[in-house]
Coordinates of C-alpha atoms in Angstrom, one line a residue:
M19 CA 0.1 -0.1 0.0
R20 CA 1.3 3.4 -0.9
T21 CA 2.1 5.7 2.0
M22 CA 4.0 8.6 0.0
R23 CA 3.4 10.0 -3.2
P24 CA 5.8 12.2 -5.3
V25 CA 4.9 15.7 -6.4
Y26 CA 6.5 17.8 -8.8
V27 CA 7.5 21.3 -7.1
D28 CA 9.1 24.5 -8.0
R29 CA 11.5 25.7 -5.3
L30 CA 13.3 29.2 -5.1
P31 CA 16.7 29.1 -6.4
P32 CA 19.2 30.3 -3.8
C33 CA 20.8 32.8 -6.2
N34 CA 17.3 34.3 -7.0
H35 CA 16.6 34.7 -3.3
A36 CA 20.0 36.5 -2.6
C37 CA 19.6 39.0 -5.4
P38 CA 18.8 42.5 -4.0
A39 CA 17.5 43.5 -7.4
G40 CA 15.2 40.4 -7.5
E41 CA 16.5 39.0 -10.7
N42 CA 15.3 35.6 -11.9
V43 CA 19.0 34.6 -12.2
Q44 CA 18.2 30.9 -13.1
A45 CA 15.8 31.8 -15.9
W46 CA 18.3 34.0 -17.9
L47 CA 21.0 31.7 -17.2
A48 CA 18.9 28.8 -18.6
E49 CA 18.4 31.0 -21.8
A50 CA 22.1 31.7 -22.1
Q51 CA 23.3 28.2 -21.5
A52 CA 21.2 27.5 -24.8
G53 CA 22.9 30.2 -26.5
R54 CA 19.7 32.4 -26.7
Y55 CA 21.3 35.5 -25.5
R56 CA 18.8 38.0 -26.6
E57 CA 16.0 36.1 -24.6
A58 CA 18.3 35.9 -21.6
W59 CA 18.9 39.8 -21.8
D60 CA 15.0 40.3 -22.1
V61 CA 14.7 38.2 -18.9
I62 CA 17.3 40.4 -16.9
V63 CA 15.9 43.8 -18.0
R64 CA 12.4 42.7 -16.8
D65 CA 14.0 43.2 -13.3
N66 CA 17.1 45.3 -13.9
P67 CA 17.7 47.9 -16.8
M68 CA 21.6 48.1 -16.3
P69 CA 23.1 44.6 -16.7
A70 CA 26.3 45.9 -18.2
V71 CA 26.7 48.1 -15.1
H72 CA 25.7 45.5 -12.7
G73 CA 27.9 42.8 -14.2
R74 CA 30.8 45.1 -13.0
V75 CA 29.9 46.8 -9.9
C76 CA 27.4 44.3 -8.0
Y77 CA 29.3 42.5 -5.4
H78 CA 27.1 39.3 -6.4
P79 CA 25.6 37.9 -3.2
C80 CA 23.9 35.5 -5.6
E81 CA 27.4 33.8 -6.0
E82 CA 27.7 33.5 -2.1
A83 CA 24.4 31.8 -2.0
C84 CA 25.1 29.4 -5.3
N85 CA 24.8 25.8 -4.5
R86 CA 27.5 25.0 -7.1
K87 CA 30.2 26.1 -4.7
E88 CA 29.5 22.8 -2.7
V89 CA 30.5 20.8 -5.8
D90 CA 33.4 23.1 -7.1
D91 CA 33.0 26.8 -7.4
A92 CA 30.1 29.1 -7.5
V93 CA 28.7 29.9 -11.1
S94 CA 30.2 33.1 -12.0
I95 CA 26.9 35.0 -12.4
H96 CA 28.0 38.4 -12.6
A97 CA 30.5 37.7 -15.4
V98 CA 27.7 36.2 -17.7
E99 CA 25.4 39.2 -16.9
R100 CA 28.2 41.4 -18.0
F101 CA 28.6 39.4 -21.1
L102 CA 24.8 39.7 -21.9
G103 CA 24.8 43.5 -21.0
D104 CA 27.9 44.2 -23.3
I105 CA 26.3 42.2 -26.2
A106 CA 23.2 44.3 -25.7
L107 CA 25.3 47.4 -25.9
S108 CA 27.1 46.4 -29.0
Q109 CA 23.9 45.3 -30.9
G110 CA 21.7 48.1 -29.6
W111 CA 19.1 45.9 -28.0
T112 CA 16.3 47.8 -26.4
V113 CA 12.7 47.2 -25.4
A114 CA 9.3 48.9 -26.2
P115 CA 6.8 49.7 -23.2
D116 CA 4.6 46.7 -22.2
E117 CA 1.6 48.8 -21.7
P118 CA -0.2 51.5 -23.8
P119 CA 0.1 55.1 -22.5
S120 CA -1.7 55.6 -19.2
H121 CA -1.5 59.3 -19.5
Q122 CA -0.3 59.6 -15.8
R123 CA 2.9 61.4 -14.9
V124 CA 5.4 60.3 -12.1
L125 CA 8.1 62.5 -10.8
V126 CA 11.3 60.7 -9.9
V127 CA 13.7 62.9 -7.8
G128 CA 17.3 61.6 -8.4
A129 CA 18.9 60.0 -11.4
G130 CA 21.1 57.5 -9.5
P131 CA 20.4 53.8 -9.7
S132 CA 17.2 53.6 -7.7
G133 CA 15.7 56.5 -9.7
L134 CA 16.7 55.1 -13.0
S135 CA 15.4 51.8 -12.3
A136 CA 12.0 53.1 -11.2
A137 CA 11.8 55.3 -14.3
W138 CA 12.5 52.3 -16.5
H139 CA 10.0 50.2 -14.9
L140 CA 7.3 52.9 -14.8
A141 CA 8.0 53.8 -18.4
R142 CA 7.5 50.0 -19.4
R143 CA 4.0 50.3 -17.6
G144 CA 2.9 53.1 -19.8
H145 CA 3.4 56.1 -17.5
D146 CA 5.0 59.5 -18.4
V147 CA 8.1 59.7 -16.4
V148 CA 10.3 62.8 -15.7
I149 CA 13.5 62.6 -13.6
Y150 CA 14.7 65.7 -11.7
E151 CA 18.6 65.5 -11.3
A152 CA 20.4 68.0 -9.1
G153 CA 23.7 67.2 -10.8
P154 CA 25.2 67.8 -14.2
M155 CA 24.8 64.1 -15.4
A156 CA 22.7 61.1 -14.7
G157 CA 24.2 58.2 -12.8
G158 CA 24.5 59.6 -9.2
M159 CA 27.1 57.5 -7.2
M160 CA 27.6 55.3 -10.2
H161 CA 29.3 58.3 -11.8
F162 CA 30.9 60.2 -8.9
G163 CA 31.4 57.2 -6.3
I164 CA 32.7 54.3 -8.6
P165 CA 36.1 55.0 -10.2
K166 CA 36.5 54.4 -13.9
Y167 CA 38.7 51.5 -13.6
R168 CA 35.7 49.5 -12.1
L169 CA 32.8 51.0 -14.3
P170 CA 33.9 52.8 -17.7
R171 CA 31.9 55.7 -18.2
E172 CA 30.9 54.7 -21.7
V173 CA 29.2 51.6 -20.4
L174 CA 27.1 53.6 -17.7
D175 CA 26.3 56.2 -20.2
R176 CA 24.9 54.0 -22.8
E177 CA 22.8 52.0 -20.3
I178 CA 21.4 55.4 -19.1
E179 CA 20.8 56.4 -22.9
R180 CA 18.7 53.3 -23.3
I181 CA 16.5 54.4 -20.4
R182 CA 15.9 57.6 -22.1
R183 CA 15.0 55.9 -25.3
I184 CA 12.1 54.1 -23.7
G185 CA 10.6 57.4 -23.0
V186 CA 12.0 58.8 -19.7
E187 CA 12.8 62.5 -19.8
I188 CA 15.8 63.3 -17.5
V189 CA 16.1 67.0 -16.6
L190 CA 19.7 67.7 -15.2
N191 CA 20.8 70.5 -12.8
H192 CA 17.4 70.6 -11.3
K193 CA 17.5 70.5 -7.6
V194 CA 14.1 69.9 -5.9
T195 CA 13.9 72.1 -2.8
D196 CA 10.1 72.2 -2.6
L197 CA 8.5 69.0 -3.4
L198 CA 4.8 69.8 -3.2
T199 CA 5.2 72.7 -5.4
E200 CA 7.2 70.8 -8.0
K201 CA 4.6 68.0 -7.8
S202 CA 1.7 70.5 -8.4
K203 CA 3.4 72.6 -10.9
G204 CA 4.3 69.6 -13.1
R205 CA 0.9 67.9 -12.7
F206 CA 2.6 64.8 -11.3
D207 CA 0.2 62.1 -10.1
A208 CA 2.8 60.4 -8.1
V209 CA 6.4 60.9 -6.7
F210 CA 9.4 58.6 -6.2
L211 CA 12.2 60.0 -4.1
A212 CA 15.6 58.5 -4.8
V213 CA 18.1 61.3 -3.8
G214 CA 20.9 59.1 -2.5
A215 CA 23.5 59.5 0.1
H216 CA 26.0 62.2 -1.0
L217 CA 27.0 63.6 2.4
S218 CA 30.1 62.3 4.0
K219 CA 29.9 61.6 7.6
R220 CA 32.2 63.6 9.8
Q221 CA 34.4 62.8 12.8
E222 CA 35.9 65.4 15.0
I223 CA 39.7 65.1 14.5
P224 CA 41.9 68.0 15.9
A225 CA 43.6 69.4 12.8
R226 CA 45.8 72.3 12.5
D227 CA 46.0 72.4 8.5
A228 CA 42.3 71.7 7.4
G229 CA 43.5 72.1 3.9
K230 CA 45.3 68.9 4.0
V231 CA 42.1 66.9 5.0
Y232 CA 39.9 65.8 2.0
D233 CA 36.6 64.2 1.9
A234 CA 36.5 61.1 0.0
L235 CA 33.4 61.5 -2.1
Q236 CA 34.6 65.1 -3.1
F237 CA 38.0 63.5 -4.0
L238 CA 36.5 61.0 -6.1
K239 CA 34.3 63.5 -7.6
D240 CA 37.0 65.8 -8.3
V241 CA 39.0 63.1 -10.1
E242 CA 36.1 62.0 -12.1
T243 CA 35.2 65.6 -13.4
G244 CA 38.7 66.8 -13.6
D245 CA 37.5 70.3 -12.5
Q246 CA 40.3 70.5 -10.1
K247 CA 43.2 67.9 -9.7
P248 CA 43.3 67.2 -5.9
R249 CA 46.9 68.2 -4.5
I250 CA 47.2 65.3 -2.3
G251 CA 51.0 65.0 -2.4
R252 CA 52.9 61.6 -2.3
R253 CA 52.1 60.1 1.2
V254 CA 48.2 59.7 1.5
A255 CA 46.3 58.4 4.5
V256 CA 42.9 57.2 3.8
Y257 CA 40.9 56.8 7.0
G258 CA 38.1 54.2 6.8
G259 CA 37.5 50.5 6.1
G260 CA 34.7 50.4 3.6
N261 CA 34.5 50.1 -0.3
T262 CA 34.9 53.9 -0.6
A263 CA 38.1 53.9 1.4
M264 CA 39.5 51.2 -0.9
D265 CA 38.3 53.1 -4.1
A266 CA 39.8 56.5 -2.8
A267 CA 43.2 54.5 -1.8
R268 CA 43.3 52.9 -5.4
T269 CA 42.5 56.2 -7.1
A270 CA 45.2 58.0 -5.1
A271 CA 47.6 55.5 -6.2
R272 CA 46.7 55.9 -9.8
L273 CA 47.4 59.6 -9.3
G274 CA 50.9 58.7 -8.2
A275 CA 50.6 58.6 -4.4
E276 CA 51.7 56.1 -1.9
P277 CA 48.4 55.5 0.0
L278 CA 48.0 54.0 3.7
I279 CA 44.7 53.0 4.8
I280 CA 44.1 53.4 8.5
Y281 CA 41.1 51.2 10.0
R282 CA 40.1 51.0 13.6
R283 CA 39.0 47.3 13.3
T284 CA 40.6 44.1 11.9
R285 CA 40.5 42.8 8.3
E286 CA 37.8 40.4 9.0
Q287 CA 35.5 43.2 10.4
M288 CA 36.0 45.7 7.6
P289 CA 32.8 46.4 5.6
A290 CA 34.8 46.5 2.4
H291 CA 34.5 43.3 0.4
E292 CA 37.5 41.1 0.5
F293 CA 38.4 41.0 -3.1
E294 CA 38.3 44.8 -2.8
A295 CA 41.1 44.8 -0.1
D296 CA 43.0 42.1 -2.1
E297 CA 43.0 44.2 -5.2
A298 CA 44.0 47.3 -3.3
I299 CA 47.0 45.5 -1.6
E300 CA 48.2 44.0 -5.0
E301 CA 48.3 47.6 -6.4
G302 CA 50.6 48.8 -3.5
V303 CA 48.1 50.1 -0.9
K304 CA 49.2 49.6 2.6
I305 CA 46.8 48.9 5.3
H306 CA 47.2 49.5 9.2
W307 CA 44.5 47.6 11.0
L308 CA 43.5 48.5 14.7
R309 CA 44.4 52.2 14.3
T310 CA 42.4 55.4 14.7
I311 CA 43.6 58.9 14.1
K312 CA 43.7 61.2 17.2
E313 CA 45.3 64.2 15.7
I314 CA 46.5 65.8 12.5
N315 CA 49.4 68.3 12.6
G316 CA 50.6 69.4 9.3
T317 CA 52.1 66.3 7.8
T318 CA 52.2 64.5 11.1
L319 CA 49.4 62.0 12.3
T320 CA 49.0 60.9 15.8
V321 CA 47.4 57.4 15.8
E322 CA 46.4 55.4 18.6
V323 CA 46.8 51.5 18.6
M324 CA 43.4 49.7 19.3
R325 CA 42.6 46.3 20.6
L326 CA 39.5 44.1 20.6
D327 CA 37.8 43.5 23.9
E328 CA 36.1 40.3 25.0
N329 CA 32.9 41.4 22.5
R330 CA 35.4 42.0 19.6
Y331 CA 34.8 45.7 19.9
P332 CA 37.9 48.0 19.4
V333 CA 38.9 49.7 22.4
P334 CA 41.9 52.2 23.1
T335 CA 45.2 51.1 24.4
G336 CA 46.8 54.2 25.3
E337 CA 49.6 53.3 23.0
F338 CA 50.3 55.9 20.2
E339 CA 52.4 56.0 16.9
T340 CA 53.3 58.9 14.7
L341 CA 53.0 58.6 10.9
E342 CA 53.8 61.1 8.1
A343 CA 51.2 62.1 5.4
D344 CA 51.0 64.9 3.0
S345 CA 47.2 64.6 3.2
V346 CA 44.2 62.7 4.6
I347 CA 41.2 61.4 3.0
L348 CA 38.3 60.8 5.2
A349 CA 36.0 57.8 4.0
L350 CA 33.7 57.2 7.2
G351 CA 30.6 56.5 5.5
Q352 CA 27.7 58.6 3.8
D353 CA 24.5 60.3 5.1
T354 CA 21.5 61.4 2.9
D355 CA 20.2 65.1 2.8
T356 CA 16.6 64.9 3.4
T357 CA 16.1 68.3 5.2
F358 CA 13.9 69.4 2.1
L359 CA 11.4 66.9 3.1
K360 CA 10.8 68.0 6.6
V361 CA 7.9 70.3 5.6
V362 CA 6.1 67.7 3.5
P363 CA 3.1 66.4 5.8
G364 CA 3.2 62.8 6.5
I365 CA 6.9 62.1 5.9
T366 CA 8.6 60.7 9.0
F367 CA 12.2 60.1 9.6
K368 CA 14.8 57.9 11.4
G369 CA 17.2 59.3 13.8
D370 CA 19.7 59.4 11.0
G371 CA 17.7 61.3 8.6
T372 CA 16.6 58.4 6.6
V373 CA 12.9 58.3 5.4
V374 CA 10.6 55.8 7.0
V375 CA 8.7 53.8 4.3
G376 CA 6.4 50.7 4.3
R377 CA 7.0 47.3 2.6
D378 CA 5.3 49.1 -0.5
M379 CA 8.0 51.7 -0.5
R380 CA 5.3 54.4 0.5
T381 CA 5.9 57.3 2.7
G382 CA 3.3 58.8 5.0
C383 CA 2.4 61.5 2.3
P384 CA -0.4 60.1 -0.2
G385 CA 1.4 59.3 -3.5
V386 CA 4.9 59.7 -2.4
F387 CA 7.2 57.0 -2.4
A388 CA 11.1 56.6 -1.5
G389 CA 13.9 54.1 -2.0
G390 CA 17.5 53.5 -2.4
D391 CA 20.2 55.0 0.1
M392 CA 17.6 57.5 1.5
V393 CA 15.7 54.7 3.3
P394 CA 16.9 52.5 6.2
Y395 CA 18.2 49.5 4.2
A396 CA 21.6 48.0 3.1
R397 CA 23.3 50.5 0.6
S398 CA 24.6 49.1 -2.6
V399 CA 23.7 49.8 -6.4
T400 CA 21.9 46.6 -6.6
T401 CA 19.7 47.2 -3.7
A402 CA 18.9 50.6 -4.9
V403 CA 17.9 49.2 -8.4
G404 CA 15.6 46.6 -6.5
H405 CA 14.0 49.5 -4.6
G406 CA 13.3 51.3 -7.8
K407 CA 11.6 48.2 -9.3
S408 CA 9.5 47.5 -6.1
A409 CA 8.5 51.1 -5.8
A410 CA 7.6 51.3 -9.5
R411 CA 5.2 48.2 -9.1
H412 CA 3.5 49.7 -6.1
I413 CA 3.3 53.3 -7.8
D414 CA 1.7 51.5 -10.8
A415 CA -0.9 49.8 -8.6
W416 CA -1.5 53.0 -6.7
L417 CA -2.0 54.9 -10.0
R418 CA -4.6 52.4 -11.0
A419 CA -6.4 52.4 -7.6
E420 CA -5.3 48.8 -7.1
T421 CA -3.4 46.8 -4.4
R422 CA -0.4 44.9 -5.4
L423 CA -0.1 41.6 -3.5
R424 CA 3.2 40.0 -2.9
P425 CA 3.1 36.6 -4.4
P426 CA 4.1 33.9 -1.9
K427 CA 7.7 32.8 -2.1
H428 CA 8.6 29.2 -2.8
E429 CA 10.9 27.1 -0.5
I430 CA 14.5 27.8 -1.0
A431 CA 16.2 24.9 -2.6
S432 CA 19.1 24.0 -0.4
F433 CA 22.2 21.9 -1.5
D434 CA 20.8 18.9 0.4
M435 CA 17.7 18.8 -1.6
L436 CA 19.7 18.2 -4.7
R437 CA 20.4 14.5 -5.9
L438 CA 23.3 15.0 -8.1
W439 CA 24.0 11.7 -9.9
Y440 CA 26.8 13.2 -11.7
H441 CA 29.9 14.6 -10.0
A442 CA 32.1 15.7 -12.8
E443 CA 34.0 18.9 -11.8
A444 CA 33.7 21.8 -13.8
K445 CA 35.7 24.7 -12.5
K446 CA 34.7 28.3 -13.3
R447 CA 36.3 30.3 -16.0
G448 CA 37.9 33.3 -14.2
Q449 CA 38.0 36.9 -15.7
S450 CA 41.2 38.2 -17.1
M451 CA 42.9 41.3 -15.5
I452 CA 45.0 43.8 -17.1
D453 CA 48.7 43.8 -16.0
L454 CA 49.6 45.1 -12.5
D455 CA 51.8 48.1 -13.9
R456 CA 48.9 49.2 -16.1
R457 CA 46.4 48.9 -13.2
R458 CA 48.8 51.1 -11.0
H459 CA 49.1 53.7 -13.4
T460 CA 45.9 54.2 -15.5
F461 CA 42.2 54.3 -15.1
D462 CA 41.8 51.6 -17.5
E463 CA 39.1 48.8 -16.7
V464 CA 40.8 46.3 -14.3
S465 CA 38.6 43.2 -15.3
G466 CA 38.0 41.8 -18.6
G467 CA 34.9 40.1 -19.7
L468 CA 34.2 36.6 -20.9
D469 CA 34.2 35.6 -24.5
P470 CA 31.0 33.7 -26.0
T471 CA 32.5 30.3 -25.3
A472 CA 33.5 31.0 -21.7
A473 CA 30.2 32.7 -21.0
R474 CA 28.1 29.8 -22.2
Y475 CA 30.2 27.3 -20.5
E476 CA 29.7 29.5 -17.3
A477 CA 26.0 29.4 -17.8
Q478 CA 26.0 25.7 -18.3
R479 CA 27.5 25.1 -15.0
C480 CA 24.2 26.0 -13.3
L481 CA 22.4 23.3 -11.4
S482 CA 19.0 24.6 -12.0
C483 CA 18.3 24.3 -8.3
G484 CA 14.7 23.7 -7.2
N485 CA 13.2 23.7 -10.8
C486 CA 12.8 20.8 -13.4
F487 CA 15.0 21.3 -16.6
E488 CA 13.6 18.1 -18.1
C489 CA 16.6 15.8 -17.9
D490 CA 14.5 12.6 -18.0
G491 CA 16.1 11.3 -14.8
C492 CA 12.8 10.6 -13.3
Y493 CA 11.2 9.3 -16.5
S494 CA 13.9 6.7 -17.1
A495 CA 14.3 5.6 -13.7
C496 CA 10.7 4.8 -12.7
P497 CA 10.3 1.0 -12.6
E498 CA 6.5 1.4 -13.2
Q499 CA 6.6 3.7 -15.9
A500 CA 4.4 5.9 -14.1
V501 CA 6.1 9.2 -15.3
I502 CA 4.5 10.7 -18.3
K503 CA 6.4 13.2 -20.5
L504 CA 4.2 16.1 -21.5
G505 CA 6.6 17.5 -24.3
P506 CA 9.3 20.1 -24.6
G507 CA 8.8 22.9 -22.0
R508 CA 5.8 21.0 -20.3
R509 CA 7.7 18.7 -18.1
Y510 CA 6.1 15.6 -16.6
E511 CA 3.2 14.2 -14.6
Y512 CA 2.5 11.1 -12.6
D513 CA 0.2 8.3 -13.3
L514 CA -0.7 7.6 -9.8
A515 CA -2.7 4.5 -10.7
K516 CA 0.7 3.2 -11.6
C517 CA 2.9 4.8 -8.9
T518 CA 4.0 2.6 -6.0
G519 CA 5.6 5.5 -4.0
C520 CA 9.0 3.9 -4.1
A521 CA 10.6 7.4 -4.3
I522 CA 13.3 6.3 -7.2
C523 CA 12.1 9.3 -9.0
Y524 CA 12.9 11.6 -6.0
D525 CA 16.3 10.1 -5.4
Q526 CA 17.1 10.7 -9.1
C527 CA 15.9 14.2 -9.4
P528 CA 19.4 16.3 -9.6
C529 CA 17.6 19.7 -9.0
G530 CA 15.3 19.0 -6.2
A531 CA 12.1 19.5 -8.2
I532 CA 10.3 16.4 -6.7
T533 CA 9.3 16.0 -3.1
M534 CA 7.5 13.1 -1.3
V535 CA 4.2 13.9 0.6
P536 CA 2.1 11.7 2.7
E537 CA -0.8 9.8 1.0
P538 CA -4.1 11.5 1.7
V539 CA -6.1 9.4 4.2
A540 CA -9.3 8.1 2.6
T541 CA -12.5 8.9 4.2
T542 CA -15.1 6.4 4.7
T543 CA -18.9 6.6 5.5
A544 CA -18.1 5.1 8.9
D545 CA -15.9 8.2 9.7
L546 CA -18.7 10.7 8.9

């Protein structure tokens, strides 16, 4: 008598679950592994309008979650995404709006990653979108905070141009100071706020020569625009341990300086990603861990040695060191300027000035939504793009007087759910890097892309965790011939009259798309 029966299921791939932009990673990898690159790109831009950018600057948490790393190496998802994004740029791929014109207008404040993402998704839904950007160019921190050696400006500018071509109007040098007046004057039906975090955090350090102290964001911006070349000298101290500190130090090295990063915690505790520190060290950047700057006196820095207490929190030791530096670059984090919203009724703030929003990205002011670095979430380009997409969906529903319900999430497909009956190793294809001397002396892009052969190979390493890819494992293994093939793309079903519940199909499913459930208990007349 059968006590358990097999059921086909769709589980959530861990890469999809880990992506802050909410990309359907497994779906576009499936298209890429078949060589259908245009179709793969189309899947990506349903969620993220800038794959060539993200293939370069995203810190790919999807790869940290990838089950393939339990076999050999994680799939190089970001490299395949970059490959697809670059093909789209070279061939001029774009999309048309999915919906007819709604004749409703949406104002987006800020042309950074979150604002651009929201504008793209709203335009695809047929809405008229205008972005007001305070700066002289679109891109926000992607332009001014990420150096060219990580993100070539031509790549960024061309992906922004695609967003313009779908119908988004971008008005530059237009700083919003009175939101409600702008909304009324422009006859906007809804607003998305995405002003970003452009204010550097301050720390009171006694300094007798303030001219020697630079702000990291302003330093990077000055280098980017070329308006004024920072006079940083040869010996440069960078204070901080985040990605901005690494970018500032690596940029200073390319200007001919000898940078030294000073950070109050250990390497294991630094907020910068490990590969950023590795690449900085390769390029000659030195790092002093467990140090904090106490005073700046001309070219002399007084630094206190720290130690970790029992809670691994840095505490002073009373031991001091003296270092020489021609200038100091402060990279202690960023804040967002939301003071212009204080007069808007209904908008509330956290203690750090970030705007409070609900799960639908809505503020307390009707029709006003917010996302990106100005709301209290993790700060990254990919998170900001995800906020823009989410806000666009909720704004679209609000404009149509509907309520958008979140679809239920499937169970995450963990590695132990897979039944891999093949164990051949297929190591990932690494990306090339330009030679070290060129890295140290130019702003040329450090990492190279994949060629078509390597990109398709890398996509084919995907295990399709949690979702059937029609490998016929269950079909060929069933001793009772209870599995029925439904045809390409339609998967299988069970003939339960033949199934004995032996679970051989379950044991043969490499992607974990079959589960065993208890047989329903039959109800008899006597039970009623």
